[in-house]
CSV table of C-alpha atoms in Angstrom, one decimal:
chain,number,residue,atom,x,y,z
U,1,MET,CA,74.2,5.2,30.4
U,2,SER,CA,72.8,3.8,33.7
U,3,CYS,CA,72.2,0.4,34.3
U,4,GLU,CA,68.7,-0.9,36.0
U,5,ARG,CA,68.8,-3.8,38.4
U,6,PHE,CA,65.5,-6.1,38.5
U,7,LEU,CA,64.3,-8.7,40.6
U,8,PRO,CA,66.4,-9.7,43.1
U,9,PHE,CA,66.3,-13.2,44.0
U,10,GLY,CA,67.1,-15.2,47.5
U,11,SER,CA,69.0,-13.5,50.7
U,12,ALA,CA,72.1,-13.0,47.6
U,13,PRO,CA,72.8,-10.1,46.6
U,14,VAL,CA,71.8,-10.7,42.7
U,15,ALA,CA,69.9,-9.5,40.2
U,16,GLY,CA,67.5,-11.8,38.0
U,17,ALA,CA,68.3,-9.3,35.6
U,18,VAL,CA,70.0,-6.1,34.5
U,19,ARG,CA,69.6,-3.6,31.7
U,20,HIS,CA,71.3,-1.4,30.5
U,21,GLY,CA,70.3,0.6,26.8
U,22,SER,CA,68.4,-1.8,25.2
U,23,ARG,CA,70.9,-4.8,26.3
U,24,VAL,CA,69.3,-6.9,29.1
U,25,PHE,CA,71.8,-9.3,30.9
U,26,LEU,CA,69.8,-12.1,33.1
U,27,SER,CA,70.9,-14.9,35.4
U,28,GLY,CA,71.5,-18.0,34.8
U,29,ARG,CA,67.9,-19.6,35.9
U,30,SER,CA,66.4,-23.3,36.8
U,31,ALA,CA,63.9,-24.8,38.9
U,32,LEU,CA,65.4,-23.7,41.9
U,33,ARG,CA,62.4,-21.5,44.1
U,34,PRO,CA,62.9,-18.9,46.5
U,35,ASP,CA,62.6,-20.9,49.3
U,36,GLY,CA,65.8,-23.3,48.6
U,37,SER,CA,63.3,-26.0,47.0
U,38,VAL,CA,63.0,-27.2,43.5
U,39,ALA,CA,60.3,-27.7,41.2
U,40,GLY,CA,59.8,-30.7,38.6
U,41,LEU,CA,61.8,-33.2,40.6
U,42,GLY,CA,63.1,-36.1,38.1
U,43,ASN,CA,61.1,-33.7,35.3
U,44,ALA,CA,62.9,-32.0,32.7
U,45,ALA,CA,60.2,-31.2,30.7
U,46,ALA,CA,58.7,-29.7,34.1
U,47,GLN,CA,61.8,-28.1,35.9
U,48,ALA,CA,62.2,-26.0,31.8
U,49,GLU,CA,59.2,-24.4,32.2
U,50,ALA,CA,60.1,-23.5,35.7
U,51,ALA,CA,63.4,-21.9,34.0
U,52,LEU,CA,61.5,-20.5,31.7
U,53,ASP,CA,58.9,-18.3,34.1
U,54,ASN,CA,61.7,-17.2,36.1
U,55,ILE,CA,63.0,-15.8,33.1
U,56,GLU,CA,59.7,-14.7,31.5
U,57,ALA,CA,59.2,-12.7,35.1
U,58,ALA,CA,63.0,-10.9,35.1
U,59,LEU,CA,62.2,-10.0,31.3
U,60,ASN,CA,59.2,-8.2,32.1
U,61,ALA,CA,60.5,-6.4,34.8
U,62,ALA,CA,63.1,-5.1,32.9
U,63,GLY,CA,60.4,-3.6,30.1
U,64,GLY,CA,60.7,-7.1,27.0
U,65,SER,CA,59.7,-10.7,27.1
U,66,LEU,CA,60.3,-13.6,26.5
U,67,SER,CA,60.0,-13.0,22.9
U,68,ASP,CA,62.8,-10.3,22.7
U,69,ILE,CA,65.4,-13.4,23.9
U,70,THR,CA,68.5,-13.4,21.8
U,71,LYS,CA,70.4,-15.8,23.1
U,72,LEU,CA,70.4,-19.3,25.4
U,73,THR,CA,72.8,-21.9,26.5
U,74,THR,CA,71.2,-25.0,27.6
U,75,SER,CA,73.2,-26.9,30.2
U,76,LEU,CA,72.1,-30.4,30.8
U,77,ILE,CA,73.3,-33.3,33.1
U,78,ASP,CA,72.4,-36.0,31.2
U,79,ARG,CA,71.4,-35.7,26.6
U,80,ALA,CA,68.3,-37.9,27.6
U,81,HIS,CA,67.1,-34.3,28.8
U,82,ARG,CA,67.3,-32.9,25.6
U,83,LYS,CA,64.4,-33.6,23.6
U,84,PRO,CA,62.0,-32.5,26.9
U,85,VAL,CA,64.4,-29.6,27.6
U,86,TYR,CA,64.4,-28.4,23.8
U,87,GLU,CA,60.8,-29.3,23.0
U,88,ALA,CA,59.6,-26.8,26.4
U,89,ILE,CA,61.9,-24.2,25.6
U,90,GLY,CA,60.5,-23.8,21.9
U,91,ARG,CA,56.7,-23.8,22.9
U,92,ARG,CA,57.6,-20.8,24.6
U,93,LEU,CA,60.1,-18.9,22.2
U,94,ARG,CA,58.2,-19.8,19.5
U,95,GLY,CA,58.6,-17.2,16.9
U,96,ALA,CA,61.3,-15.9,18.7
U,97,PHE,CA,64.3,-17.7,16.5
U,98,PRO,CA,66.9,-17.0,19.3
U,99,VAL,CA,70.8,-18.5,18.4
U,100,SER,CA,71.4,-21.2,21.2
U,101,THR,CA,74.7,-23.3,22.8
U,102,GLY,CA,73.8,-26.4,24.2
U,103,LEU,CA,76.4,-28.2,26.9
U,104,LEU,CA,76.2,-31.3,28.8
U,105,VAL,CA,77.9,-30.1,31.8
U,106,PRO,CA,79.0,-32.7,34.9
U,107,GLY,CA,77.0,-30.9,37.5
U,108,LEU,CA,74.6,-28.1,38.5
U,109,PRO,CA,74.0,-26.1,41.8
U,110,LEU,CA,71.9,-28.4,43.3
U,111,PRO,CA,71.9,-32.3,43.0
U,112,GLU,CA,68.6,-32.4,42.3
U,113,LEU,CA,68.6,-30.1,39.2
U,114,VAL,CA,68.6,-31.0,35.7
U,115,VAL,CA,68.8,-27.9,33.2
U,116,GLN,CA,70.0,-24.7,33.3
U,117,ILE,CA,69.2,-21.5,31.1
U,118,ASP,CA,71.3,-18.6,30.6
U,119,THR,CA,69.6,-16.2,28.0
U,120,GLU,CA,70.2,-13.0,26.8
U,121,ALA,CA,68.4,-9.9,25.3
U,122,VAL,CA,68.0,-6.8,23.9
U,123,VAL,CA,64.2,-5.0,24.5
U,124,GLY,CA,63.1,-2.1,22.4
U,125,SER,CA,65.8,-2.6,19.6
U,126,PRO,CA,65.5,-3.9,16.4
U,127,VAL,CA,66.8,-7.1,15.8
U,128,GLN,CA,67.7,-9.3,12.9
U,129,ARG,CA,67.6,-13.2,13.4
U,130,LEU,CA,69.7,-14.5,10.0
U,131,ARG,CA,70.0,-18.4,8.6
U,132,THR,CA,66.4,-19.1,10.8
U,133,PHE,CA,66.3,-23.6,10.5
U,134,ALA,CA,64.0,-26.1,12.6
U,135,MET,CA,65.8,-28.3,14.8
U,136,LYS,CA,64.3,-30.9,12.9
U,137,ASP,CA,65.9,-30.9,10.0
U,138,TRP,CA,69.2,-30.8,11.7
U,139,PHE,CA,71.6,-33.8,11.5
U,140,GLY,CA,68.7,-35.9,12.3
U,141,GLN,CA,67.0,-34.7,15.6
U,142,ASP,CA,63.4,-35.2,16.3
U,143,ILE,CA,63.1,-32.1,18.4
U,144,ASP,CA,60.5,-29.0,17.4
U,145,TRP,CA,62.3,-26.1,18.3
U,146,GLN,CA,62.8,-23.4,15.6
U,147,GLY,CA,66.3,-21.0,15.7
U,148,ALA,CA,69.0,-18.4,14.2
U,149,MET,CA,72.6,-18.6,13.6
U,150,VAL,CA,72.7,-15.1,14.4
U,151,ALA,CA,70.8,-13.0,15.9
U,152,ALA,CA,71.6,-9.2,14.7
U,153,GLY,CA,71.5,-6.0,17.0
U,154,GLU,CA,72.3,-2.7,16.2
U,155,THR,CA,75.1,-2.9,18.7
U,156,GLU,CA,75.7,-6.4,19.3
U,157,LEU,CA,75.8,-9.7,17.5
U,158,PHE,CA,74.5,-12.9,19.1
U,159,VAL,CA,75.6,-15.9,17.0
U,160,ARG,CA,74.7,-19.5,17.6
U,161,GLY,CA,78.1,-21.7,19.3
U,162,GLN,CA,79.2,-22.6,16.1
U,163,THR,CA,80.5,-26.5,16.3
U,164,GLY,CA,82.5,-28.9,12.9
U,165,SER,CA,78.9,-29.1,11.7
U,166,ALA,CA,78.4,-27.3,8.8
U,167,LEU,CA,76.0,-24.3,8.2
U,168,ASP,CA,73.6,-26.1,5.9
U,169,GLY,CA,73.7,-29.5,8.6
U,170,SER,CA,74.8,-31.4,5.5
U,171,PHE,CA,78.1,-32.6,7.0
U,172,MET,CA,80.3,-33.0,10.5
U,173,ALA,CA,84.0,-32.4,10.2
U,174,GLY,CA,86.1,-34.7,12.2
U,175,PRO,CA,84.1,-37.5,12.6
U,176,GLY,CA,86.5,-39.7,15.2
U,177,ARG,CA,87.7,-38.6,18.6
U,178,ARG,CA,91.1,-37.8,18.1
U,179,PRO,CA,92.8,-35.0,18.4
U,180,GLU,CA,93.1,-34.2,14.7
U,181,ASP,CA,89.4,-34.8,15.0
U,182,ALA,CA,88.6,-31.7,17.4
U,183,ALA,CA,91.0,-29.5,15.4
U,184,ALA,CA,89.0,-30.2,11.6
U,185,GLN,CA,85.5,-29.4,14.1
U,186,ALA,CA,87.6,-26.4,15.3
U,187,ASP,CA,88.5,-25.3,11.7
U,188,LEU,CA,85.6,-25.3,9.7
U,189,ALA,CA,83.5,-24.0,13.0
U,190,LEU,CA,85.6,-20.3,13.1
U,191,SER,CA,85.4,-20.7,8.9
U,192,ASN,CA,81.3,-20.9,10.0
U,193,LEU,CA,82.2,-18.0,12.2
U,194,ALA,CA,84.1,-15.5,10.2
U,195,THR,CA,80.8,-16.5,7.4
U,196,LEU,CA,78.2,-15.9,9.7
U,197,LEU,CA,80.2,-12.4,11.2
U,198,ARG,CA,80.3,-11.0,7.5
U,199,GLU,CA,76.9,-12.3,6.7
U,200,ALA,CA,75.5,-9.5,9.7
U,201,GLY,CA,77.8,-6.8,8.3
U,202,SER,CA,81.0,-7.8,11.1
U,203,GLY,CA,83.8,-9.3,10.9
U,204,MET,CA,86.3,-11.4,13.1
U,205,ASP,CA,87.7,-8.5,14.6
U,206,GLU,CA,84.6,-7.1,16.7
U,207,VAL,CA,84.7,-10.6,18.3
U,208,CYS,CA,85.3,-9.4,22.2
U,209,LYS,CA,85.5,-12.6,23.6
U,210,ILE,CA,85.6,-16.7,22.8
U,211,THR,CA,84.3,-19.0,24.9
U,212,VAL,CA,85.9,-22.5,23.8
U,213,TYR,CA,84.1,-26.2,25.0
U,214,ILE,CA,86.3,-29.3,24.5
U,215,SER,CA,85.1,-32.5,25.9
U,216,ASP,CA,88.5,-33.6,26.8
U,217,ARG,CA,91.5,-31.9,27.6
U,218,ALA,CA,93.9,-34.0,24.9
U,219,TYR,CA,92.2,-31.8,22.5
U,220,ARG,CA,92.9,-28.4,24.1
U,221,GLY,CA,97.0,-28.7,22.1
U,222,ALA,CA,94.9,-29.6,18.7
U,223,VAL,CA,92.2,-26.9,19.0
U,224,TYR,CA,93.7,-23.6,20.4
U,225,PRO,CA,96.5,-22.8,17.1
U,226,VAL,CA,93.7,-23.4,14.9
U,227,ILE,CA,92.0,-20.7,17.0
U,228,GLY,CA,95.3,-18.9,17.2
U,229,ARG,CA,95.3,-18.4,12.7
U,230,HIS,CA,91.8,-17.8,12.9
U,231,PHE,CA,92.4,-14.8,15.2
U,232,ARG,CA,95.6,-14.2,14.4
U,233,GLY,CA,96.3,-10.2,15.4
U,234,ILE,CA,92.9,-9.4,16.6
U,235,HIS,CA,93.2,-10.3,20.3
U,236,PRO,CA,90.0,-11.1,22.2
U,237,VAL,CA,89.6,-12.3,25.7
U,238,SER,CA,89.1,-16.0,26.5
U,239,THR,CA,88.0,-18.6,28.6
U,240,GLY,CA,88.2,-22.1,27.9
U,241,LEU,CA,85.9,-25.1,29.4
U,242,ILE,CA,86.2,-29.0,29.7
U,243,VAL,CA,82.4,-30.1,29.3
U,244,ALA,CA,80.7,-33.1,29.6
U,245,GLY,CA,79.8,-33.3,25.9
U,246,PHE,CA,77.3,-31.4,23.7
U,247,ALA,CA,74.6,-31.6,21.9
U,248,ARG,CA,75.1,-34.9,19.6
U,249,PRO,CA,77.8,-37.3,20.9
U,250,GLU,CA,80.1,-36.8,17.8
U,251,ILE,CA,80.8,-33.1,19.0
U,252,LEU,CA,84.4,-32.5,20.3
U,253,PHE,CA,84.0,-28.2,20.3
U,254,GLU,CA,82.4,-25.2,20.4
U,255,ILE,CA,83.1,-21.8,20.5
U,256,ASP,CA,80.6,-19.1,21.7
U,257,VAL,CA,81.8,-15.5,21.1
U,258,HIS,CA,80.3,-12.4,22.1
U,259,ALA,CA,80.7,-9.9,19.0
U,260,LEU,CA,79.7,-6.4,19.7
U,261,ARG,CA,79.8,-3.8,16.4
U,262,GLY,CA,82.3,-1.0,16.2
U,263,HIS,CA,81.0,1.3,13.5
U,264,GLY,CA,84.7,1.9,12.8
U,265,THR,CA,86.0,2.4,16.0
U,266,PRO,CA,88.3,-1.0,16.9
U,267,HIS,CA,88.0,-1.9,20.3
U,268,THR,CA,90.1,-1.3,23.4
U,269,ARG,CA,92.3,-4.1,24.1
U,270,LEU,CA,94.1,-4.2,27.3
U,271,ARG,CA,97.2,-6.0,28.6
U,272,ARG,CA,97.2,-8.0,24.8
U,273,TYR,CA,99.7,-11.2,25.2
U,274,HIS,CA,100.9,-14.2,23.2
U,275,SER,CA,99.6,-17.5,24.9
U,276,SER,CA,102.6,-19.6,24.5
U,277,THR,CA,104.5,-17.2,26.4
U,278,VAL,CA,102.6,-17.6,29.1
U,279,ARG,CA,101.6,-19.9,32.8
U,280,TYR,CA,98.0,-21.1,32.9
U,281,GLY,CA,98.4,-22.4,36.6
U,282,PHE,CA,102.2,-23.8,37.0
U,283,ASN,CA,103.1,-24.1,33.1
U,284,GLN,CA,103.0,-22.6,30.0
U,285,GLN,CA,101.3,-24.5,27.3
U,286,ALA,CA,102.3,-23.8,23.6
U,287,LEU,CA,98.9,-22.6,22.1
U,288,ASP,CA,100.2,-20.0,19.5
U,289,CYS,CA,97.3,-17.6,20.2
U,290,ASP,CA,96.6,-13.4,20.5
U,291,PHE,CA,94.5,-12.8,23.2
U,292,CYS,CA,94.3,-10.2,25.8
U,293,MET,CA,93.2,-9.5,29.4
U,294,ALA,CA,90.4,-7.1,28.7
U,295,VAL,CA,88.6,-5.4,25.6
U,296,ARG,CA,86.7,-2.3,26.0
U,297,ALA,CA,83.9,-1.9,23.3
U,298,GLY,CA,81.7,1.2,23.8
U,299,GLY,CA,80.2,0.5,27.0
U,300,GLN,CA,81.2,-2.6,27.8
U,301,VAL,CA,84.2,-4.1,29.3
U,302,ILE,CA,84.3,-7.6,28.5
U,303,LEU,CA,87.5,-9.5,31.1
U,304,ARG,CA,89.8,-12.8,30.1
U,305,GLY,CA,88.1,-16.0,32.3
U,306,GLN,CA,90.6,-15.2,35.8
U,307,THR,CA,91.4,-17.4,37.9
U,308,GLY,CA,94.0,-18.1,40.9
U,309,THR,CA,96.8,-16.9,38.2
U,310,ASP,CA,97.9,-13.4,38.9
U,311,LEU,CA,98.2,-10.7,37.2
U,312,ASN,CA,102.6,-11.8,36.4
U,313,GLU,CA,101.5,-15.5,36.4
U,314,VAL,CA,101.7,-16.5,39.7
U,315,MET,CA,99.6,-19.2,40.7
U,316,HIS,CA,98.5,-19.4,44.2
U,317,GLY,CA,95.7,-21.0,46.2
U,318,ALA,CA,96.6,-24.9,45.1
U,319,GLY,CA,94.1,-27.2,46.3
U,320,ASP,CA,91.7,-24.0,47.4
U,321,ALA,CA,89.0,-23.0,45.6
U,322,VAL,CA,88.7,-20.0,47.8
U,323,ALA,CA,92.3,-18.6,47.7
U,324,GLN,CA,91.8,-19.0,44.2
U,325,ALA,CA,88.8,-17.2,44.2
U,326,GLU,CA,90.2,-14.4,46.0
U,327,GLN,CA,93.3,-14.1,44.1
U,328,ALA,CA,90.5,-13.8,40.5
U,329,MET,CA,88.7,-11.1,42.1
U,330,ASP,CA,91.9,-9.1,42.6
U,331,ASN,CA,93.1,-9.8,39.4
U,332,VAL,CA,89.2,-8.4,38.2
U,333,ALA,CA,90.1,-5.5,40.8
U,334,VAL,CA,92.8,-4.4,38.4
U,335,LEU,CA,91.2,-5.1,34.9
U,336,LEU,CA,88.1,-3.2,35.7
U,337,GLY,CA,90.3,-0.2,36.4
U,338,GLU,CA,92.6,0.0,34.4
U,339,ALA,CA,89.6,-0.1,31.7
U,340,GLY,CA,87.8,2.6,33.3
U,341,ALA,CA,85.6,0.2,35.4
U,342,SER,CA,84.9,-0.5,38.6
U,343,LEU,CA,83.9,-3.5,40.7
U,344,VAL,CA,80.5,-1.7,40.9
U,345,ASP,CA,79.8,-1.9,36.8
U,346,VAL,CA,79.7,-5.5,36.7
U,347,VAL,CA,76.4,-6.5,35.5
U,348,LYS,CA,76.9,-10.6,34.8
U,349,ALA,CA,79.1,-12.6,36.7
U,350,THR,CA,79.7,-16.5,36.1
U,351,VAL,CA,81.6,-18.9,37.9
U,352,PHE,CA,83.1,-22.0,36.6
U,353,VAL,CA,84.1,-25.2,39.6
U,354,THR,CA,85.6,-28.3,39.2
U,355,ASP,CA,83.2,-29.8,41.7
U,356,ARG,CA,80.2,-29.2,43.3
U,357,ALA,CA,81.8,-28.7,46.9
U,358,TYR,CA,84.0,-25.4,45.9
U,359,LEU,CA,80.5,-23.7,44.4
U,360,PRO,CA,79.7,-22.8,48.1
U,361,GLY,CA,83.0,-21.1,49.3
U,362,VAL,CA,83.2,-19.5,45.7
U,363,THR,CA,80.1,-18.2,45.0
U,364,GLU,CA,80.2,-16.6,48.6
U,365,THR,CA,84.0,-14.9,47.7
U,366,VAL,CA,82.8,-13.5,43.9
U,367,LEU,CA,79.5,-11.9,45.6
U,368,ARG,CA,81.1,-10.4,48.5
U,369,ARG,CA,84.1,-8.6,46.2
U,370,LEU,CA,80.9,-7.9,44.3
U,371,ASP,CA,78.9,-6.2,46.9
U,372,GLY,CA,77.4,-2.9,46.3
U,373,ALA,CA,76.8,-4.2,42.7
U,374,THR,CA,73.9,-6.3,42.4
U,375,PRO,CA,75.0,-8.4,38.9
U,376,CYS,CA,73.5,-11.0,37.5
U,377,PHE,CA,75.0,-14.5,38.5
U,378,SER,CA,75.1,-18.0,36.8
U,379,ALA,CA,77.3,-21.0,37.8
U,380,LEU,CA,78.3,-24.4,36.5
U,381,VAL,CA,80.2,-27.5,37.0
U,382,VAL,CA,82.4,-28.4,34.6
U,383,LYS,CA,85.2,-31.4,34.3
U,384,GLY,CA,87.9,-28.7,33.8
U,385,LEU,CA,90.1,-25.5,33.2
U,386,ALA,CA,92.7,-25.1,31.2
U,387,SER,CA,95.3,-26.5,33.6
U,388,PRO,CA,94.4,-28.9,36.4
U,389,GLU,CA,95.5,-27.5,39.5
U,390,LEU,CA,92.6,-24.7,38.3
U,391,LEU,CA,89.8,-25.4,40.6
U,392,MET,CA,87.6,-22.1,39.4
U,393,GLU,CA,87.4,-19.7,36.7
U,394,VAL,CA,85.2,-16.6,36.5
U,395,ASP,CA,84.1,-14.7,34.1
U,396,ILE,CA,82.4,-10.9,33.8
U,397,THR,CA,81.0,-8.5,32.2
U,398,ALA,CA,80.8,-4.9,33.1
U,399,ALA,CA,78.8,-1.7,31.7
U,400,VAL,CA,79.7,2.0,32.1
């Protein structure tokens, strides 16, 4: 099954959309225009509309429409922008019922940007939307927006980012801001996840990747053993990010998953490891999780977020984000090869940096190493990664 790549934008070798069968990967979009200017300066709703215009154009080129969106991840620089941005999305996606994750981040690729929207879609194949709800009914939020907990396709499952909120919105676990509150939120989030996957005819064993968001590194040692307990023996790949916050101030933890149906065939999980025995940056961390470096599921290859730590656990490029990016892409090339893929098969790359100043060099390095692939691309500024010495991380998905 070949990939079709649509709508390159700007001067970078990046696609607006890549279609692999019915699955459409998309670049994260904002109000950035092709000439480098920003639409809707100072207006969050206008920037959301401009981002959606860009997403719609890419989806149309790939044979779809906004109604085919299965998941969106909305990154804001200020919680005050949440209502105008989500209501703009709600108007444009009326009746689509996407699943969603909402993040607050320290920054986006340009200081003028206040919102970035990452989307995923399925075109020409049935998708069932499970546990639909209205945001107005969710913890008293006065936002005119409709979504779902799960968008279940024939091959892929899209799940709303899970927090410490009960699935019916009746209560919130971990009401304080202590590490044990973050652990309580993680425990409920993962119980919710197991329930949602079961209702969709799947299970935790079909999860390929987890992306863990926390609002303070102090929570890391509390939440990961909880994750490890729920995923014992499964070995997903993982990316861990420290962000500025979430949809509501009381949320300390959120987890996203990338799940693919195995249809009775277990996913191939390469370079399995136990997290307590490896180094993150310079040091080991007692996290007690079963992870792996790469998962091959059907035609997709999903990698663990790669950093300046090489595959022998040696840290490279201390204080140098570009050197770390070079090492990360060396890792990517090796892992893809072991999974039967190559750099030209990459369909989506997402870069995380801990300072906007690192972004140009890291982006140039990643895209140079992906020359010939023309992948979808996204970038975010985050508060931190697994350890303080890590300045960048890159997520990679390939389709073969």
